[in-house]
CSV table of C-alpha atoms and ligand atoms in Angstrom, one decimal:
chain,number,residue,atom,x,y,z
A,1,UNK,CA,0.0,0.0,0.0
A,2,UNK,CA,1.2,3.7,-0.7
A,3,UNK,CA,2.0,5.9,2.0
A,4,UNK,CA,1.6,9.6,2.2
A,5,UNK,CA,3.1,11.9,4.3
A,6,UNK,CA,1.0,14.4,6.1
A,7,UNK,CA,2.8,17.4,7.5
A,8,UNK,CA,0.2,19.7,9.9
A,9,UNK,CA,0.6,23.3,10.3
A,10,UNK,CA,-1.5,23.8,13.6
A,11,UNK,CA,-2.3,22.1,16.5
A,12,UNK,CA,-5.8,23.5,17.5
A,13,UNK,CA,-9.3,21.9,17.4
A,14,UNK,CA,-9.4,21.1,13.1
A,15,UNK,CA,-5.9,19.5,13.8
A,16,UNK,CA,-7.1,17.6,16.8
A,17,UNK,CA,-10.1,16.6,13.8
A,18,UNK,CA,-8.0,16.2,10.8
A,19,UNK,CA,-5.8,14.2,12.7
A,20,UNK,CA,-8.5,11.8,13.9
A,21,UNK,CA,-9.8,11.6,10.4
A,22,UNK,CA,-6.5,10.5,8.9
A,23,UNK,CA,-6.2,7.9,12.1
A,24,UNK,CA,-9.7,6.7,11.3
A,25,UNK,CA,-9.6,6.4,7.9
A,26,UNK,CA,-8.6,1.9,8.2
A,27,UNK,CA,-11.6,1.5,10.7
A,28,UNK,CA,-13.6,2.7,8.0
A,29,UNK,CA,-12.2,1.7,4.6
A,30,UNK,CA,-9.9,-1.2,3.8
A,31,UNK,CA,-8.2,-1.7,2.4
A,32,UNK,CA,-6.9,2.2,1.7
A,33,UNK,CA,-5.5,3.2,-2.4
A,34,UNK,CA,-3.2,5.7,-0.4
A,35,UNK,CA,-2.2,5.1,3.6
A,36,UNK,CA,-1.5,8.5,5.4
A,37,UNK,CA,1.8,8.8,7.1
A,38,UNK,CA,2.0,11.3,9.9
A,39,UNK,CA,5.5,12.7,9.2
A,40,UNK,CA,5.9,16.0,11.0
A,41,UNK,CA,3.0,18.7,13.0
A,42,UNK,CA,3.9,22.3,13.3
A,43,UNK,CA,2.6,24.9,15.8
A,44,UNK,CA,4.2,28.6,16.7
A,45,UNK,CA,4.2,27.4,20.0
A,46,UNK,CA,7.2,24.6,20.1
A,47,UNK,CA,5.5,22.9,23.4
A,48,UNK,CA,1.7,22.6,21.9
A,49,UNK,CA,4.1,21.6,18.8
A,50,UNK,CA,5.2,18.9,21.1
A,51,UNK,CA,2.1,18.0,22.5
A,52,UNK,CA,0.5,18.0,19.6
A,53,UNK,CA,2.9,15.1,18.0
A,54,UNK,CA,2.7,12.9,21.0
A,55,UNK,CA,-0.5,13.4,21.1
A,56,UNK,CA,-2.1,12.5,17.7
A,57,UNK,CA,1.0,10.3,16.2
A,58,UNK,CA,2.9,12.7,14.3
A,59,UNK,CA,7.0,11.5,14.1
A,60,UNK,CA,8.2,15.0,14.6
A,61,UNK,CA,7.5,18.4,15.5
A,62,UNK,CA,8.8,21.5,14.8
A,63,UNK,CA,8.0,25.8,15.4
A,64,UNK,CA,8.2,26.8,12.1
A,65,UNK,CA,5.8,26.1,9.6
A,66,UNK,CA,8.5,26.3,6.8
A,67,UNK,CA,10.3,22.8,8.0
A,68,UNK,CA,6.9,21.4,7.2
A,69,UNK,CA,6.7,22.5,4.0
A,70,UNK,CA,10.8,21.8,3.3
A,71,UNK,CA,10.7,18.2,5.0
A,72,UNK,CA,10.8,15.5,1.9
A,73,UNK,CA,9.0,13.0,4.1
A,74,UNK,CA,5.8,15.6,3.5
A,75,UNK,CA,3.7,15.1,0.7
A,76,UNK,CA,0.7,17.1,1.8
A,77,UNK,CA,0.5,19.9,3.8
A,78,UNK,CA,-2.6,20.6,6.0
A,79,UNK,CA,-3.0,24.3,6.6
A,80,UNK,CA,-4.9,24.7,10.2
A,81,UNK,CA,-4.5,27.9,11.7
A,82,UNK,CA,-5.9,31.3,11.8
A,83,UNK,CA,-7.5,32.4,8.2
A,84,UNK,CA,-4.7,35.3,7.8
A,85,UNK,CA,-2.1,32.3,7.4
A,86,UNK,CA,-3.7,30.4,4.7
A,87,UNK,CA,-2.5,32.6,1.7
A,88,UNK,CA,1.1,32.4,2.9
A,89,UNK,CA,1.6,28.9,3.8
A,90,UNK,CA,-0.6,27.2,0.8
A,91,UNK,CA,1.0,29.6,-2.3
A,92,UNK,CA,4.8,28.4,-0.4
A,93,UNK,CA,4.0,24.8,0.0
A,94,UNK,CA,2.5,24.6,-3.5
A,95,UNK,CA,5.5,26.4,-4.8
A,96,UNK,CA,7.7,23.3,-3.1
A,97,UNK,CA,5.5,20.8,-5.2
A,98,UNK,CA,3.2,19.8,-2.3
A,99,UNK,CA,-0.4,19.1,-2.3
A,100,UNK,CA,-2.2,21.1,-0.4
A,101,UNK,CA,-5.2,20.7,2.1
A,102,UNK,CA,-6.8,24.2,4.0
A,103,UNK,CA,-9.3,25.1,6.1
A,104,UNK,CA,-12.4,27.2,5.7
A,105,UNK,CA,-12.4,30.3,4.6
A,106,UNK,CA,-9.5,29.6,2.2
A,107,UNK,CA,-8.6,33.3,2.3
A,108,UNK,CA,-9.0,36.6,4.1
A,109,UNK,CA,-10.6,37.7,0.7
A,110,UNK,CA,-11.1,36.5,-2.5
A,111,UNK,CA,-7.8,38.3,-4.2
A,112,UNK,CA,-5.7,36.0,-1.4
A,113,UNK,CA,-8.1,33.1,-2.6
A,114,UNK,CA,-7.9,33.7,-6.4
A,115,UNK,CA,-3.6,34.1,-5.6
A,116,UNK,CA,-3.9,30.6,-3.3
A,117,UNK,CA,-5.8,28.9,-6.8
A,118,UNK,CA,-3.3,29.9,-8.6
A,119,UNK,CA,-0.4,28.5,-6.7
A,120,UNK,CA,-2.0,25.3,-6.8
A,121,UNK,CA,-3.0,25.1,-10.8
A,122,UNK,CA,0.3,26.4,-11.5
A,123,UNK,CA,2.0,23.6,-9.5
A,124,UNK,CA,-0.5,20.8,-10.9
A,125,UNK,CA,-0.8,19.6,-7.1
A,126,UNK,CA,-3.9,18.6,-5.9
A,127,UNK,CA,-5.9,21.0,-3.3
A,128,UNK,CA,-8.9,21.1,-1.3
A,129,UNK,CA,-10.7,23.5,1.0
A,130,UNK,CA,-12.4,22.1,4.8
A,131,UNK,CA,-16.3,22.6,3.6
A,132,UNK,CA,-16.8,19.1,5.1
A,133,UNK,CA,-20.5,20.1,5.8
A,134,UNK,CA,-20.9,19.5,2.1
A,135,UNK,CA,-20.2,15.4,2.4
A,136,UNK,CA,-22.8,15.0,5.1
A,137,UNK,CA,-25.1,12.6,3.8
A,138,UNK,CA,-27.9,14.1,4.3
A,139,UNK,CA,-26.6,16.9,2.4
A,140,UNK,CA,-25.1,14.6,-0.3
A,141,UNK,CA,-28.6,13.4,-0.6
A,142,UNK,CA,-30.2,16.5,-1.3
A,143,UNK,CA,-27.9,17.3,-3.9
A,144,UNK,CA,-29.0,14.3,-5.2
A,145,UNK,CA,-32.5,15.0,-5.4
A,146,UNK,CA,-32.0,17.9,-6.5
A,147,UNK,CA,-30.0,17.7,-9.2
A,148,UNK,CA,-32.4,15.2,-10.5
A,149,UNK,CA,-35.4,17.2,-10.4
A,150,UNK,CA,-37.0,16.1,-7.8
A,151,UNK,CA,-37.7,19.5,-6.2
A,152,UNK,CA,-38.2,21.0,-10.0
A,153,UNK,CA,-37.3,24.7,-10.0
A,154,UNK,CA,-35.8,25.9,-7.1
A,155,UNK,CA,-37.6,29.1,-5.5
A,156,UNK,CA,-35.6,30.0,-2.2
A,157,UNK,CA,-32.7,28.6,0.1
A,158,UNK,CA,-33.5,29.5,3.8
A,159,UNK,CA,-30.1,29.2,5.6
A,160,UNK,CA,-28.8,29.9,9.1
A,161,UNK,CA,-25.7,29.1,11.2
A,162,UNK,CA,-26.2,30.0,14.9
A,163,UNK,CA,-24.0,29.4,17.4
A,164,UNK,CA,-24.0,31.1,20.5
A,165,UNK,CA,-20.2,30.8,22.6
A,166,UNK,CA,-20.0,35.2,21.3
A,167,UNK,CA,-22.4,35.9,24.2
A,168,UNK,CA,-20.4,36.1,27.2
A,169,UNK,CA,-18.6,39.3,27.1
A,170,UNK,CA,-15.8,37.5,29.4
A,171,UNK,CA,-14.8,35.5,26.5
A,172,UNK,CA,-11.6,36.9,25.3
A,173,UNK,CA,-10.1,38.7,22.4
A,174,UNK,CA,-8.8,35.6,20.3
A,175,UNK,CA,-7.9,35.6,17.1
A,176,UNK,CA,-11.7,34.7,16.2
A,177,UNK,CA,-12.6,38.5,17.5
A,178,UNK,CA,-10.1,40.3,14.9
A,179,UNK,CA,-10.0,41.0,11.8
A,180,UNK,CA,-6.6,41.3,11.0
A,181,UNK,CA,-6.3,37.3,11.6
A,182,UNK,CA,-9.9,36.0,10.9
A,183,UNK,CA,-10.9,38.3,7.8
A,184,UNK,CA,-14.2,38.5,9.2
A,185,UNK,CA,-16.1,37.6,12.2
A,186,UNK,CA,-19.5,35.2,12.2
A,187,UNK,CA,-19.2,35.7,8.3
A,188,UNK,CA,-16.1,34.0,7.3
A,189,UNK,CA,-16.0,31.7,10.6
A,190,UNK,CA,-19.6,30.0,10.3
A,191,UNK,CA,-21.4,32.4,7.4
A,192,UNK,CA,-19.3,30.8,4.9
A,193,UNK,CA,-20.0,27.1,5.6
A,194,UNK,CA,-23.9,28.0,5.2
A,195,UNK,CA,-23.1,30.0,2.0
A,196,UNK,CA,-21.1,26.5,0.6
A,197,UNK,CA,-24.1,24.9,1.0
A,198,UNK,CA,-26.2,27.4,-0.7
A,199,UNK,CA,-23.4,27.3,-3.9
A,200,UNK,CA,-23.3,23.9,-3.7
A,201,UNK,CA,-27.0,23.0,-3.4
A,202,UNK,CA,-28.7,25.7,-5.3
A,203,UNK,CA,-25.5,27.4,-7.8
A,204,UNK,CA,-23.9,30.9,-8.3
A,205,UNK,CA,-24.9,33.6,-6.3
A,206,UNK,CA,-25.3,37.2,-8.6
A,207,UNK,CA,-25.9,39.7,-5.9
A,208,UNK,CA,-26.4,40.3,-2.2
A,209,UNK,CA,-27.6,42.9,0.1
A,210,UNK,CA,-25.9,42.0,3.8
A,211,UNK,CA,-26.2,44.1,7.5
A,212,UNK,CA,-24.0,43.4,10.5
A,213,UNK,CA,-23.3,44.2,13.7
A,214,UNK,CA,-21.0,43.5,16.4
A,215,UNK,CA,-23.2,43.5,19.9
A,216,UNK,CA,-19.7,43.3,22.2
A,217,UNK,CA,-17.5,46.2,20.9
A,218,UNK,CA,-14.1,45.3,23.3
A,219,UNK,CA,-13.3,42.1,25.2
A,220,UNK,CA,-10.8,41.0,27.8
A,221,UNK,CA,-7.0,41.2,26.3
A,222,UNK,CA,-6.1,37.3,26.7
A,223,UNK,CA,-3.7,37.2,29.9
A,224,UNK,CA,-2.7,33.2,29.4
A,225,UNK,CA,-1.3,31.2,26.7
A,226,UNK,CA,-4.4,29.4,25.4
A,227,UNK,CA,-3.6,25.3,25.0
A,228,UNK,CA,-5.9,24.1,22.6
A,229,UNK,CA,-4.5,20.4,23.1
A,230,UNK,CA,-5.3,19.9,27.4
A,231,UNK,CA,-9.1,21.4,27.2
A,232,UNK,CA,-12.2,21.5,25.9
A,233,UNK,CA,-14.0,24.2,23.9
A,234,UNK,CA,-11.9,27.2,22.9
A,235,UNK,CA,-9.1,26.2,25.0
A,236,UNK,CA,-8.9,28.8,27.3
A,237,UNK,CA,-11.0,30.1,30.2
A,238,UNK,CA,-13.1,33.0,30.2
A,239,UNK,CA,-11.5,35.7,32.1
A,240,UNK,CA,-12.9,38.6,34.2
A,241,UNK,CA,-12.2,41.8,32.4
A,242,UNK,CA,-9.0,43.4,32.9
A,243,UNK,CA,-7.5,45.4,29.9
A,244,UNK,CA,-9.9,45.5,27.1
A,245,UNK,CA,-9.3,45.3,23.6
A,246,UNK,CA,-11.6,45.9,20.5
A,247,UNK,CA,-13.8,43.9,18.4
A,248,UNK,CA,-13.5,45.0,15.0
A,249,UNK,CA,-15.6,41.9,13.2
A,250,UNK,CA,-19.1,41.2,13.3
A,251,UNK,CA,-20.9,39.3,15.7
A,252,UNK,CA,-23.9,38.7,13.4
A,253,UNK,CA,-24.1,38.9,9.6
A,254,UNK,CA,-27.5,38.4,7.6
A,255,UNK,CA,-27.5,38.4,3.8
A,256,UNK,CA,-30.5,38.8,1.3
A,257,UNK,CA,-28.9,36.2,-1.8
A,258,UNK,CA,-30.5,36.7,-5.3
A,259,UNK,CA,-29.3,33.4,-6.9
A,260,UNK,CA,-28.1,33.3,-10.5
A,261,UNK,CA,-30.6,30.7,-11.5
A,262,UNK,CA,-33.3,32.7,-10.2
A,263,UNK,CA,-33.7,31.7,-6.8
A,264,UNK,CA,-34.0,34.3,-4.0
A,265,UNK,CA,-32.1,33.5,-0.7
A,266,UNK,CA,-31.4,34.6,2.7
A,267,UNK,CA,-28.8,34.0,5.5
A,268,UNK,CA,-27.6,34.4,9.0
A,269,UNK,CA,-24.8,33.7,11.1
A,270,UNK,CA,-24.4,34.7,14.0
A,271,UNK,CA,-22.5,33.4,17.0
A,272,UNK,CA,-25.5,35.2,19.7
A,273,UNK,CA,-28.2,32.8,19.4
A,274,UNK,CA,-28.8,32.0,23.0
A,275,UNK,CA,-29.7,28.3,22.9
A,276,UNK,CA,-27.8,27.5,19.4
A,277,UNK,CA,-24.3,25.2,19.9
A,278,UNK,CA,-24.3,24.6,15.9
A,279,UNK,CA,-26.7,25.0,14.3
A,280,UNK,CA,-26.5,25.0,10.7
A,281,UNK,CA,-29.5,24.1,8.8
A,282,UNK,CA,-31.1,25.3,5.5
A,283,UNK,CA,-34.4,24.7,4.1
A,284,UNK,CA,-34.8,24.5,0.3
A,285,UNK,CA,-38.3,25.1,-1.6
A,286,UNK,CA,-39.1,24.0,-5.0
A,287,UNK,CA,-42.0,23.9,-7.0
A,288,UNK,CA,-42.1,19.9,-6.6
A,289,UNK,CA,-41.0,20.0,-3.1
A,290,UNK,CA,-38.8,21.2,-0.4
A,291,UNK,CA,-35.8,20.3,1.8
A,292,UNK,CA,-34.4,20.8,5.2
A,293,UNK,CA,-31.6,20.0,7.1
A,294,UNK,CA,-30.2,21.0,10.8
A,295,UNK,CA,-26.8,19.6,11.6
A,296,UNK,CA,-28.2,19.3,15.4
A,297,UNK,CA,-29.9,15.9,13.6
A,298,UNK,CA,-27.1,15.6,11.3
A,299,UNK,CA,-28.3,12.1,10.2
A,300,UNK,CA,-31.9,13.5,9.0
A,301,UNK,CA,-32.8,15.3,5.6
A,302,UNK,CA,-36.6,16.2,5.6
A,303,UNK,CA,-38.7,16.1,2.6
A,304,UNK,CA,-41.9,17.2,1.4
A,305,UNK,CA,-42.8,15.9,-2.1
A,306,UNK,CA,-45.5,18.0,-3.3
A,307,UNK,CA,-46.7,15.1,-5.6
A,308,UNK,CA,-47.7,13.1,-2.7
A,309,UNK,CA,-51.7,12.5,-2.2
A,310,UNK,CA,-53.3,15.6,-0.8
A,311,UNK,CA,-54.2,13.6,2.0
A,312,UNK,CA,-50.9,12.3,3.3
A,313,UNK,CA,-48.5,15.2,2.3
A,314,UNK,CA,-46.5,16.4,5.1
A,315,UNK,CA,-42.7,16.4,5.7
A,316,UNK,CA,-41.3,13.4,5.8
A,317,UNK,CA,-37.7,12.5,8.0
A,318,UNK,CA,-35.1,10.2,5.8
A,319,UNK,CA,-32.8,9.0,8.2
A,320,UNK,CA,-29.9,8.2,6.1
A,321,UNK,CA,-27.3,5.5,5.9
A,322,UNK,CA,-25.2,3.0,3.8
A,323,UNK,CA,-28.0,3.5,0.7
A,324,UNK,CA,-27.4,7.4,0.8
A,325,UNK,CA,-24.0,9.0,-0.9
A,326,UNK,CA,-21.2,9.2,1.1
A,327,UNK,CA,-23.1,6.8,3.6
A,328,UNK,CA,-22.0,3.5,2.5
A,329,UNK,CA,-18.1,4.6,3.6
A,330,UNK,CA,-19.7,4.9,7.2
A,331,UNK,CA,-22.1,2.9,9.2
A,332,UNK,CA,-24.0,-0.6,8.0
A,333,UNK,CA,-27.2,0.7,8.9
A,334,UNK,CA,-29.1,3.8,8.6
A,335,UNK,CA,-29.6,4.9,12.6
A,336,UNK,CA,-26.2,4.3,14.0
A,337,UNK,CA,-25.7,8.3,14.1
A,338,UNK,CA,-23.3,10.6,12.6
A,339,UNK,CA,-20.5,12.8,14.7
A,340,UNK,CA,-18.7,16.3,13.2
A,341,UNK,CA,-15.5,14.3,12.4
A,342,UNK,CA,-17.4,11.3,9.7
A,343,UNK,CA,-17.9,14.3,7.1
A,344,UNK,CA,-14.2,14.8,6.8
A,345,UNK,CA,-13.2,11.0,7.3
A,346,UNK,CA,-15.1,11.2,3.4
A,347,UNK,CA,-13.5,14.7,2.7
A,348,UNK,CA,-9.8,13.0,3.4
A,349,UNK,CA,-10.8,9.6,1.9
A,350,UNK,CA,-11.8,11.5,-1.0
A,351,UNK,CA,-8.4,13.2,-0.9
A,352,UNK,CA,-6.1,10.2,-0.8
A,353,UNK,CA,-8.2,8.2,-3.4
A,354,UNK,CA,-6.9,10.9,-5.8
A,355,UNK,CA,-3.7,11.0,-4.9
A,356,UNK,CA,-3.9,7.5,-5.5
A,357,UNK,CA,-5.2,8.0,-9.3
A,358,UNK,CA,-8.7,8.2,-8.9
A,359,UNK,CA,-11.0,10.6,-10.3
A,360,UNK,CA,-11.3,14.1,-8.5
A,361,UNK,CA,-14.1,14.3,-6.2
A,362,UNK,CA,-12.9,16.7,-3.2
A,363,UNK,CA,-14.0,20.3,-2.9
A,364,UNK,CA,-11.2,22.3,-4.4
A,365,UNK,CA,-9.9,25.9,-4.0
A,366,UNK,CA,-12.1,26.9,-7.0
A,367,UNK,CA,-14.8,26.7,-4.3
A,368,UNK,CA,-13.0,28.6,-2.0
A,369,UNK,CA,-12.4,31.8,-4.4
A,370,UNK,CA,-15.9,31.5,-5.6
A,371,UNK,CA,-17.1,31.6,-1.9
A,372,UNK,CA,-14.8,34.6,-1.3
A,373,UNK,CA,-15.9,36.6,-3.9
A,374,UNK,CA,-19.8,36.5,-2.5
A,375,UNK,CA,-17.9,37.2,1.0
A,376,UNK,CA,-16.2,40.4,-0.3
A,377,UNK,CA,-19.4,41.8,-1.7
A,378,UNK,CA,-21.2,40.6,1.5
A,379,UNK,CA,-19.0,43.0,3.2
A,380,UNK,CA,-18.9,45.8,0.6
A,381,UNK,CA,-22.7,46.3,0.6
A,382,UNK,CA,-22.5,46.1,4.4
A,383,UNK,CA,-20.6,49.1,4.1
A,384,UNK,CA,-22.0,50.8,0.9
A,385,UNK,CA,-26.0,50.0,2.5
A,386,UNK,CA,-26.8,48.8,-1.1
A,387,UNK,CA,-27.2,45.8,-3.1
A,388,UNK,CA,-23.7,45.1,-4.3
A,389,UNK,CA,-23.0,42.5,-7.6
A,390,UNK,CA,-20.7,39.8,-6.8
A,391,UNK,CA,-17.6,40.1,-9.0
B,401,NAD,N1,-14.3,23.0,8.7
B,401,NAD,C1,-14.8,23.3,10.0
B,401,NAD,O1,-15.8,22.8,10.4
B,401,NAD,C2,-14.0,24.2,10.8
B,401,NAD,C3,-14.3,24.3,12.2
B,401,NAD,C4,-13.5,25.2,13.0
B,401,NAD,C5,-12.5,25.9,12.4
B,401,NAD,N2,-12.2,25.8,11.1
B,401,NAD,C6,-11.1,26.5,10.5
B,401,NAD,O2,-9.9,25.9,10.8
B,401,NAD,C7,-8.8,26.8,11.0
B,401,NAD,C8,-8.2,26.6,12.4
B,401,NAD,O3,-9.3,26.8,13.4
B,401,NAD,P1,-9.2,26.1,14.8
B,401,NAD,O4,-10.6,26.2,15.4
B,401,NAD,O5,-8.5,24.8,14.7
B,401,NAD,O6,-8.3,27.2,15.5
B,401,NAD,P2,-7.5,27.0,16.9
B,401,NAD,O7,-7.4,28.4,17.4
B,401,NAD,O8,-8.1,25.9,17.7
B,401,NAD,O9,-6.1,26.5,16.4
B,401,NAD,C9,-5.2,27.3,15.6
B,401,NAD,C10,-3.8,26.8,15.8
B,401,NAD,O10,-2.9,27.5,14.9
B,401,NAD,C11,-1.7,27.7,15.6
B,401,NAD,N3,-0.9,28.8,15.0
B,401,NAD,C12,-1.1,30.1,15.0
B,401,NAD,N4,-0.2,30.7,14.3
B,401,NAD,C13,0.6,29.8,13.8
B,401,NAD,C14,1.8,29.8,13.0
B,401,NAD,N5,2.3,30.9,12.5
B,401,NAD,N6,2.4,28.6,12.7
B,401,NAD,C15,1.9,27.4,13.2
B,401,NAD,N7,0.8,27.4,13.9
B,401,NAD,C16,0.2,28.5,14.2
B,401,NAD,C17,-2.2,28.1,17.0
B,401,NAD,O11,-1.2,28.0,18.0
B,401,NAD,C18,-3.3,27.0,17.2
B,401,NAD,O12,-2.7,25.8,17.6
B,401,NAD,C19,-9.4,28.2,10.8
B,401,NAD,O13,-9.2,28.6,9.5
B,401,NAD,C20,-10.9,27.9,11.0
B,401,NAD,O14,-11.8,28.8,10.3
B,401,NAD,C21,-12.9,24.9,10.3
């Protein structure tokens, strides 16, 4: 069996994921086209580096991010850390011939995005972008029926991501509160997974008309070194305010999306939805049916088929399984539940199988720019108070 060597940049909660995902990957397929090695994990902090390669089976462990990228026991190079880093590290590791795996939202904006594409066409090295959301097979499913006809022509897309961790105004000023490491705030974190599904499911978006706010203008400076690797959740405590610092992204976004096809849409994310942990859902109407999906139930698509006799239509629950796509890598019965990580076990299995000379199937960086370009006009008609065309 071939092996390929992963080299990690990042040691936070999506490495603590990817990781697991590559270390899952023989429980759930075997045997593998392509085996992943885990050669070498970096982190800026050498100790979480450390940690982070006893921890999830990485041989070595290094600082800086460019020993990854130079080390010729690496042959892919999964990007993991704040969304200002991604631009740098991809274009350099693509430069060295590496394939290249990133995170969500590939880029601070879509010029960064459109640069990282490049990179990686020029090189001829295979990429792909963390919408894992998208191989959820649920989600898969209503691709399916959709791109069958099932739902006929498509009228709206109703989606949300809510969260709520933003609320508590002891929570400190991590890189997830500014701009000049996360791009955006809600919008890029959690907006732009909604807004893959809304490309994905329903096509090209033509133009939106987006408000925003931010409801907690300064936060606690953080006083100690988060470790992402020893706790749960953000991986540091909330703090009691000391010096402040300032917020300069949004705490909620919601978008108005007039769909290229014809298809009118709307969307919110938001991280101050008291009760929400994660939930992403959308709801899809057609004039043959409609869909809907909550991640909170990520095993369940809903579906109301308009055809159905008068007297028994209602919204029915699929609760998907082997017989659904994406399913049949998974569980051997429809019912035995679905976790965050099982969405990017098929994301990397995807991955290797085309390293390994199968047809492409992962989610590119072509998705990424495309998503980047709706983001930027997101945020130019929050500023400009009009309907703005995305470029
Ligand atoms: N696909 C998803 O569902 C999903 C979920 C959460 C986060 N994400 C994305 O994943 C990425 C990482 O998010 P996270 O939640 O893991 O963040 P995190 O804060 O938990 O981890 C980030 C890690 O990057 C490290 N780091 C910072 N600067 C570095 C540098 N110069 N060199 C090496 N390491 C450096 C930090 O020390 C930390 O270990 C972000 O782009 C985020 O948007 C995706």
């Amino acid at each position: 069996m071939k092996t390929i060597g992963i080299g990690m940049v990042g040691t936070g909660f999506m490495a603590r994921v990817h990781s697991l995902a590559y270390t899952a990957l023989p429980f759930y397929k075997w045997p593998l086209v392509v085996s992943p090695r885990m050669a070498v994990i970096a982190d800026i902090d050498s100790e979480l580096a450390a940690e982070g390669a006893r921890r999830y089976g990485y041989a070595r462990s290094t600082n800086d991010w460019r020993q990854v990228i130079e080390d010729p026991d690496v042959d892919v190079v999964d990007i993991l850390t704040p969304n200002n880093l991604h631009a740098e590290m991809a274009i350099a590791a693509a430069r060295r011939g590496k394939h290249v795996i990133c995170e969500k939202p590939l880029a601070c904006n879509a010029r960064e995005a459109q640069e990282m594409y490049d990179a990686v066409t020029r090189a001829g090295v295979h990429h792909m972008v963390g919408y894992n959301y998208r191989r959820t097979p649920a989600v898969a499913e209503a691709k399916k029926l959709i791109g069958r006809g099932d739902l006929g022509r498509v009228f709206h897309f109703r989606g949300t991501y809510l969260q709520d961790f933003g609320i508590d105004p002891r929570l400190p000023l991590w890189w997830r509160f500014q701009k000049s490491q996360a791009g955006s705030g809600s919008l890029g974190d959690i907006g732009s997974h909604v807004l893959d599904l809304a490309l994905h499911l329903v096509g090209d978006v033509e133009f939106v008309t987006a408000i925003s706010r931010t409801f907690i203008p300064e936060r606690p400076l953080m006083t100690a070194k988060p470790n992402f690797l020893s706790t749960a959740g953000a991986g540091f405590a909330v703090t009691e305010p000391d010096e402040m610092g300032r917020v300069d992204v949004d705490d909620v976004t919601a978008i108005l999306l007039e769909f290229a096809g014809g298809a009118t849409g709307t969307l919110e994310a938001t991280r101050f939805a008291a009760g929400r942990k994660n939930h992403l859902g959308f709801e899809i109407n057609g004039e043959k049916g409609s869909l809907a999906f909550d991640w909170e139930h990520p095993a369940e698509l809903r579906y109301y088929n308009a055809t159905d006799p008068s007297d028994t239509q209602g919204f029915k629950t699929i609760l998907t399984g082997p017989q659904h796509p994406n399913g049949e890598l998974l569980w051997p019965l429809a019912g035995f539940g679905l976790g965050f990580p099982e969405p990017i076990i098929v994301m990397m299995n995807e991955f290797l199988e085309e390293l390994g000379g199968g047809p492409r199937q992962s989610t590119g960086f072509e998705a990424g720019v495309k998503n980047s370009r709706v983001m930027d006009a997101v945020v130019c008609s929050v500023t400009s108070g009009k309907k703005e065309r995305v470029s």
